[in-house]
mmCIF file of N, CA and C in Angstrom:
data_model
loop_
_atom_site.group_PDB
_atom_site.id
_atom_site.type_symbol
_atom_site.label_atom_id
_atom_site.label_comp_id
_atom_site.label_asym_id
_atom_site.label_seq_id
_atom_site.Cartn_x
_atom_site.Cartn_y
_atom_site.Cartn_z
ATOM 1 N N UNK A 1 -191.233 -17.739 10.494
ATOM 2 C CA UNK A 1 -190.705 -17.941 9.154
ATOM 3 C C UNK A 1 -191.786 -18.477 8.225
ATOM 4 N N UNK A 2 -192.624 -19.379 8.738
ATOM 5 C CA UNK A 2 -193.682 -19.964 7.925
ATOM 6 C C UNK A 2 -194.675 -18.894 7.468
ATOM 7 N N UNK A 3 -195.041 -17.974 8.365
ATOM 8 C CA UNK A 3 -195.961 -16.894 8.011
ATOM 9 C C UNK A 3 -195.354 -15.995 6.943
ATOM 10 N N UNK A 4 -194.053 -15.759 7.006
ATOM 11 C CA UNK A 4 -193.380 -14.934 6.009
ATOM 12 C C UNK A 4 -193.502 -15.565 4.628
ATOM 13 N N UNK A 5 -193.270 -16.856 4.541
ATOM 14 C CA UNK A 5 -193.355 -17.557 3.254
ATOM 15 C C UNK A 5 -194.788 -17.557 2.744
ATOM 16 N N UNK A 6 -195.747 -17.767 3.630
ATOM 17 C CA UNK A 6 -197.159 -17.763 3.224
ATOM 18 C C UNK A 6 -197.549 -16.391 2.702
ATOM 19 N N UNK A 7 -197.153 -15.325 3.392
ATOM 20 C CA UNK A 7 -197.460 -13.968 2.924
ATOM 21 C C UNK A 7 -196.743 -13.648 1.633
ATOM 22 N N UNK A 8 -195.536 -14.170 1.469
ATOM 23 C CA UNK A 8 -194.762 -13.922 0.250
ATOM 24 C C UNK A 8 -195.419 -14.562 -0.958
ATOM 25 N N UNK A 9 -196.028 -15.720 -0.765
ATOM 26 C CA UNK A 9 -196.625 -16.468 -1.869
ATOM 27 C C UNK A 9 -198.136 -16.278 -1.975
ATOM 28 N N UNK A 10 -198.676 -15.244 -1.327
ATOM 29 C CA UNK A 10 -200.111 -14.978 -1.381
ATOM 30 C C UNK A 10 -200.354 -13.559 -1.859
ATOM 31 N N UNK A 11 -201.530 -13.343 -2.454
ATOM 32 C CA UNK A 11 -201.891 -11.988 -2.841
ATOM 33 C C UNK A 11 -202.567 -11.288 -1.662
ATOM 34 N N UNK A 12 -203.106 -10.097 -1.923
ATOM 35 C CA UNK A 12 -203.684 -9.314 -0.825
ATOM 36 C C UNK A 12 -204.940 -9.949 -0.236
ATOM 37 N N UNK A 13 -205.590 -10.842 -0.970
ATOM 38 C CA UNK A 13 -206.780 -11.527 -0.458
ATOM 39 C C UNK A 13 -206.455 -12.844 0.226
ATOM 40 N N UNK A 14 -205.193 -13.238 0.224
ATOM 41 C CA UNK A 14 -204.787 -14.491 0.835
ATOM 42 C C UNK A 14 -204.797 -15.680 -0.109
ATOM 43 N N UNK A 15 -205.081 -15.416 -1.394
ATOM 44 C CA UNK A 15 -205.068 -16.481 -2.393
ATOM 45 C C UNK A 15 -203.642 -16.769 -2.831
ATOM 46 N N UNK A 16 -203.347 -18.001 -3.240
ATOM 47 C CA UNK A 16 -201.990 -18.317 -3.701
ATOM 48 C C UNK A 16 -201.617 -17.484 -4.930
ATOM 49 N N UNK A 17 -200.394 -16.994 -4.949
ATOM 50 C CA UNK A 17 -199.888 -16.195 -6.067
ATOM 51 C C UNK A 17 -198.895 -17.050 -6.844
ATOM 52 N N UNK A 18 -199.347 -17.602 -7.958
ATOM 53 C CA UNK A 18 -198.514 -18.509 -8.733
ATOM 54 C C UNK A 18 -197.300 -17.805 -9.331
ATOM 55 N N UNK A 19 -197.463 -16.531 -9.689
ATOM 56 C CA UNK A 19 -196.352 -15.795 -10.296
ATOM 57 C C UNK A 19 -195.199 -15.632 -9.304
ATOM 58 N N UNK A 20 -195.504 -15.389 -8.058
ATOM 59 C CA UNK A 20 -194.457 -15.282 -7.043
ATOM 60 C C UNK A 20 -193.751 -16.619 -6.862
ATOM 61 N N UNK A 21 -194.507 -17.697 -6.869
ATOM 62 C CA UNK A 21 -193.917 -19.029 -6.737
ATOM 63 C C UNK A 21 -192.987 -19.328 -7.910
ATOM 64 N N UNK A 22 -193.403 -18.997 -9.119
ATOM 65 C CA UNK A 22 -192.564 -19.236 -10.292
ATOM 66 C C UNK A 22 -191.298 -18.382 -10.224
ATOM 67 N N UNK A 23 -191.420 -17.151 -9.775
ATOM 68 C CA UNK A 23 -190.248 -16.275 -9.671
ATOM 69 C C UNK A 23 -189.242 -16.795 -8.641
ATOM 70 N N UNK A 24 -189.737 -17.217 -7.491
ATOM 71 C CA UNK A 24 -188.848 -17.739 -6.447
ATOM 72 C C UNK A 24 -188.208 -19.046 -6.898
ATOM 73 N N UNK A 25 -188.994 -19.907 -7.535
ATOM 74 C CA UNK A 25 -188.443 -21.167 -8.046
ATOM 75 C C UNK A 25 -187.395 -20.895 -9.119
ATOM 76 N N UNK A 26 -187.627 -19.913 -9.978
ATOM 77 C CA UNK A 26 -186.647 -19.554 -11.007
ATOM 78 C C UNK A 26 -185.342 -19.063 -10.408
ATOM 79 N N UNK A 27 -185.426 -18.260 -9.362
ATOM 80 C CA UNK A 27 -184.214 -17.778 -8.698
ATOM 81 C C UNK A 27 -183.454 -18.926 -8.039
ATOM 82 N N UNK A 28 -184.185 -19.847 -7.416
ATOM 83 C CA UNK A 28 -183.539 -20.997 -6.773
ATOM 84 C C UNK A 28 -182.874 -21.907 -7.807
ATOM 85 N N UNK A 29 -183.551 -22.135 -8.915
ATOM 86 C CA UNK A 29 -182.975 -22.964 -9.982
ATOM 87 C C UNK A 29 -181.747 -22.286 -10.579
ATOM 88 N N UNK A 30 -181.803 -20.966 -10.752
ATOM 89 C CA UNK A 30 -180.656 -20.220 -11.276
ATOM 90 C C UNK A 30 -179.427 -20.433 -10.395
ATOM 91 N N UNK A 31 -179.598 -20.244 -9.086
ATOM 92 C CA UNK A 31 -178.466 -20.411 -8.175
ATOM 93 C C UNK A 31 -177.978 -21.857 -8.151
ATOM 94 N N UNK A 32 -178.909 -22.811 -8.152
ATOM 95 C CA UNK A 32 -178.525 -24.223 -8.150
ATOM 96 C C UNK A 32 -177.771 -24.618 -9.399
ATOM 97 N N UNK A 33 -178.248 -24.192 -10.561
ATOM 98 C CA UNK A 33 -177.560 -24.531 -11.805
ATOM 99 C C UNK A 33 -176.203 -23.842 -11.917
ATOM 100 N N UNK A 34 -176.110 -22.631 -11.382
ATOM 101 C CA UNK A 34 -174.831 -21.933 -11.404
ATOM 102 C C UNK A 34 -173.789 -22.682 -10.571
ATOM 103 N N UNK A 35 -174.149 -23.088 -9.382
ATOM 104 C CA UNK A 35 -173.224 -23.839 -8.525
ATOM 105 C C UNK A 35 -172.890 -25.190 -9.165
ATOM 106 N N UNK A 36 -173.886 -25.880 -9.688
ATOM 107 C CA UNK A 36 -173.657 -27.174 -10.323
ATOM 108 C C UNK A 36 -172.711 -27.041 -11.516
ATOM 109 N N UNK A 37 -172.940 -26.045 -12.343
ATOM 110 C CA UNK A 37 -172.133 -25.871 -13.540
ATOM 111 C C UNK A 37 -170.679 -25.575 -13.207
ATOM 112 N N UNK A 38 -170.466 -24.701 -12.241
ATOM 113 C CA UNK A 38 -169.098 -24.286 -11.918
ATOM 114 C C UNK A 38 -168.381 -25.311 -11.044
ATOM 115 N N UNK A 39 -169.032 -25.791 -9.990
ATOM 116 C CA UNK A 39 -168.369 -26.671 -9.024
ATOM 117 C C UNK A 39 -168.281 -28.105 -9.533
ATOM 118 N N UNK A 40 -169.382 -28.660 -9.997
ATOM 119 C CA UNK A 40 -169.407 -30.072 -10.367
ATOM 120 C C UNK A 40 -168.808 -30.297 -11.748
ATOM 121 N N UNK A 41 -169.261 -29.515 -12.727
ATOM 122 C CA UNK A 41 -168.809 -29.740 -14.100
ATOM 123 C C UNK A 41 -167.561 -28.946 -14.459
ATOM 124 N N UNK A 42 -167.261 -27.906 -13.734
ATOM 125 C CA UNK A 42 -166.079 -27.100 -14.001
ATOM 126 C C UNK A 42 -166.197 -26.255 -15.258
ATOM 127 N N UNK A 43 -167.409 -25.942 -15.656
ATOM 128 C CA UNK A 43 -167.655 -25.139 -16.847
ATOM 129 C C UNK A 43 -168.255 -23.800 -16.439
ATOM 130 N N UNK A 44 -168.075 -22.768 -17.262
ATOM 131 C CA UNK A 44 -168.718 -21.493 -16.936
ATOM 132 C C UNK A 44 -170.232 -21.580 -17.156
ATOM 133 N N UNK A 45 -170.974 -20.892 -16.307
ATOM 134 C CA UNK A 45 -172.429 -20.872 -16.403
ATOM 135 C C UNK A 45 -172.835 -19.728 -17.321
ATOM 136 N N UNK A 46 -173.783 -19.966 -18.215
ATOM 137 C CA UNK A 46 -174.248 -18.942 -19.149
ATOM 138 C C UNK A 46 -175.549 -18.323 -18.632
ATOM 139 N N UNK A 47 -175.453 -17.217 -17.885
ATOM 140 C CA UNK A 47 -176.659 -16.635 -17.310
ATOM 141 C C UNK A 47 -177.571 -15.984 -18.343
ATOM 142 N N UNK A 48 -177.026 -15.594 -19.499
ATOM 143 C CA UNK A 48 -177.868 -14.949 -20.507
ATOM 144 C C UNK A 48 -178.865 -15.929 -21.108
ATOM 145 N N UNK A 49 -178.425 -17.127 -21.395
ATOM 146 C CA UNK A 49 -179.341 -18.128 -21.939
ATOM 147 C C UNK A 49 -180.400 -18.509 -20.910
ATOM 148 N N UNK A 50 -179.971 -18.704 -19.669
ATOM 149 C CA UNK A 50 -180.931 -19.036 -18.622
ATOM 150 C C UNK A 50 -181.903 -17.881 -18.413
ATOM 151 N N UNK A 51 -181.374 -16.661 -18.407
ATOM 152 C CA UNK A 51 -182.227 -15.490 -18.212
ATOM 153 C C UNK A 51 -183.251 -15.328 -19.323
ATOM 154 N N UNK A 52 -182.849 -15.628 -20.553
ATOM 155 C CA UNK A 52 -183.797 -15.550 -21.666
ATOM 156 C C UNK A 52 -184.908 -16.582 -21.494
ATOM 157 N N UNK A 53 -184.557 -17.766 -21.061
ATOM 158 C CA UNK A 53 -185.559 -18.811 -20.867
ATOM 159 C C UNK A 53 -186.510 -18.502 -19.734
ATOM 160 N N UNK A 54 -185.966 -18.092 -18.585
ATOM 161 C CA UNK A 54 -186.836 -17.804 -17.437
ATOM 162 C C UNK A 54 -187.642 -16.535 -17.687
ATOM 163 N N UNK A 55 -187.086 -15.588 -18.422
ATOM 164 C CA UNK A 55 -187.835 -14.378 -18.780
ATOM 165 C C UNK A 55 -189.009 -14.690 -19.683
ATOM 166 N N UNK A 56 -188.800 -15.596 -20.626
ATOM 167 C CA UNK A 56 -189.891 -16.022 -21.498
ATOM 168 C C UNK A 56 -190.963 -16.743 -20.692
ATOM 169 N N UNK A 57 -190.556 -17.594 -19.767
ATOM 170 C CA UNK A 57 -191.511 -18.295 -18.916
ATOM 171 C C UNK A 57 -192.325 -17.317 -18.074
ATOM 172 N N UNK A 58 -191.662 -16.352 -17.463
ATOM 173 C CA UNK A 58 -192.364 -15.380 -16.629
ATOM 174 C C UNK A 58 -193.302 -14.502 -17.460
ATOM 175 N N UNK A 59 -192.868 -14.121 -18.654
ATOM 176 C CA UNK A 59 -193.728 -13.320 -19.527
ATOM 177 C C UNK A 59 -194.956 -14.080 -19.976
ATOM 178 N N UNK A 60 -194.771 -15.345 -20.336
ATOM 179 C CA UNK A 60 -195.906 -16.159 -20.780
ATOM 180 C C UNK A 60 -196.888 -16.415 -19.641
ATOM 181 N N UNK A 61 -196.382 -16.706 -18.456
ATOM 182 C CA UNK A 61 -197.289 -16.941 -17.338
ATOM 183 C C UNK A 61 -197.997 -15.655 -16.920
ATOM 184 N N UNK A 62 -197.308 -14.530 -16.987
ATOM 185 C CA UNK A 62 -197.961 -13.253 -16.666
ATOM 186 C C UNK A 62 -199.088 -12.968 -17.648
ATOM 187 N N UNK A 63 -198.836 -13.204 -18.918
ATOM 188 C CA UNK A 63 -199.879 -12.991 -19.921
ATOM 189 C C UNK A 63 -201.050 -13.947 -19.692
ATOM 190 N N UNK A 64 -200.759 -15.189 -19.374
ATOM 191 C CA UNK A 64 -201.820 -16.157 -19.119
ATOM 192 C C UNK A 64 -202.633 -15.822 -17.887
ATOM 193 N N UNK A 65 -201.966 -15.436 -16.801
ATOM 194 C CA UNK A 65 -202.682 -15.068 -15.583
ATOM 195 C C UNK A 65 -203.506 -13.799 -15.804
ATOM 196 N N UNK A 66 -202.948 -12.846 -16.550
ATOM 197 C CA UNK A 66 -203.695 -11.624 -16.850
ATOM 198 C C UNK A 66 -204.922 -11.904 -17.692
ATOM 199 N N UNK A 67 -204.779 -12.775 -18.673
ATOM 200 C CA UNK A 67 -205.908 -13.145 -19.510
ATOM 201 C C UNK A 67 -206.959 -13.887 -18.698
ATOM 202 N N UNK A 68 -206.512 -14.785 -17.831
ATOM 203 C CA UNK A 68 -207.451 -15.511 -16.974
ATOM 204 C C UNK A 68 -208.204 -14.548 -16.063
ATOM 205 N N UNK A 69 -207.509 -13.579 -15.489
ATOM 206 C CA UNK A 69 -208.161 -12.606 -14.603
ATOM 207 C C UNK A 69 -209.138 -11.728 -15.371
ATOM 208 N N UNK A 70 -208.803 -11.431 -16.618
ATOM 209 C CA UNK A 70 -209.680 -10.584 -17.432
ATOM 210 C C UNK A 70 -210.941 -11.335 -17.852
ATOM 211 N N UNK A 71 -210.813 -12.622 -18.154
ATOM 212 C CA UNK A 71 -211.942 -13.396 -18.660
ATOM 213 C C UNK A 71 -212.786 -14.059 -17.569
ATOM 214 N N UNK A 72 -212.237 -14.181 -16.355
ATOM 215 C CA UNK A 72 -212.961 -14.810 -15.258
ATOM 216 C C UNK A 72 -213.657 -13.745 -14.432
ATOM 217 N N UNK A 73 -214.970 -13.850 -14.274
ATOM 218 C CA UNK A 73 -215.652 -12.838 -13.445
ATOM 219 C C UNK A 73 -215.244 -12.956 -11.988
ATOM 220 N N UNK A 74 -215.123 -11.856 -11.306
ATOM 221 C CA UNK A 74 -214.750 -11.858 -9.894
ATOM 222 C C UNK A 74 -215.960 -12.242 -9.036
ATOM 223 N N UNK A 75 -215.703 -12.622 -7.809
ATOM 224 C CA UNK A 75 -216.767 -13.007 -6.879
ATOM 225 C C UNK A 75 -217.664 -11.818 -6.542
ATOM 226 N N UNK A 76 -217.105 -10.606 -6.621
ATOM 227 C CA UNK A 76 -217.862 -9.403 -6.259
ATOM 228 C C UNK A 76 -218.956 -9.096 -7.283
ATOM 229 N N UNK A 77 -218.786 -9.529 -8.542
ATOM 230 C CA UNK A 77 -219.742 -9.193 -9.578
ATOM 231 C C UNK A 77 -220.804 -10.270 -9.791
ATOM 232 N N UNK A 78 -220.819 -11.296 -8.919
ATOM 233 C CA UNK A 78 -221.797 -12.359 -9.049
ATOM 234 C C UNK A 78 -223.186 -11.827 -8.696
ATOM 235 N N UNK A 79 -224.170 -12.004 -9.584
ATOM 236 C CA UNK A 79 -225.515 -11.514 -9.278
ATOM 237 C C UNK A 79 -226.108 -12.232 -8.068
ATOM 238 N N UNK A 80 -226.892 -11.518 -7.294
ATOM 239 C CA UNK A 80 -227.569 -12.095 -6.147
ATOM 240 C C UNK A 80 -226.767 -12.049 -4.873
ATOM 241 N N UNK A 81 -225.622 -11.421 -4.884
ATOM 242 C CA UNK A 81 -224.798 -11.332 -3.669
ATOM 243 C C UNK A 81 -224.755 -9.933 -3.173
#
């Protein structure tokens, strides 16, 4: 089980994949807030508002990670290697 989680949260090179972690955490928070809202508070859960918020978070982090990858030189292009 531990290897499955490590592979799930890593990219093809074995580096941590922050986007996967944010996505899994968002899904866990969604389910937790849904249960809390309905069971504890007795109110209906608004998935559209939550979805808009988590979608904005995922879009912003994707743009940031993409920009970081574009502006950061890879290890393969380092001179002298």
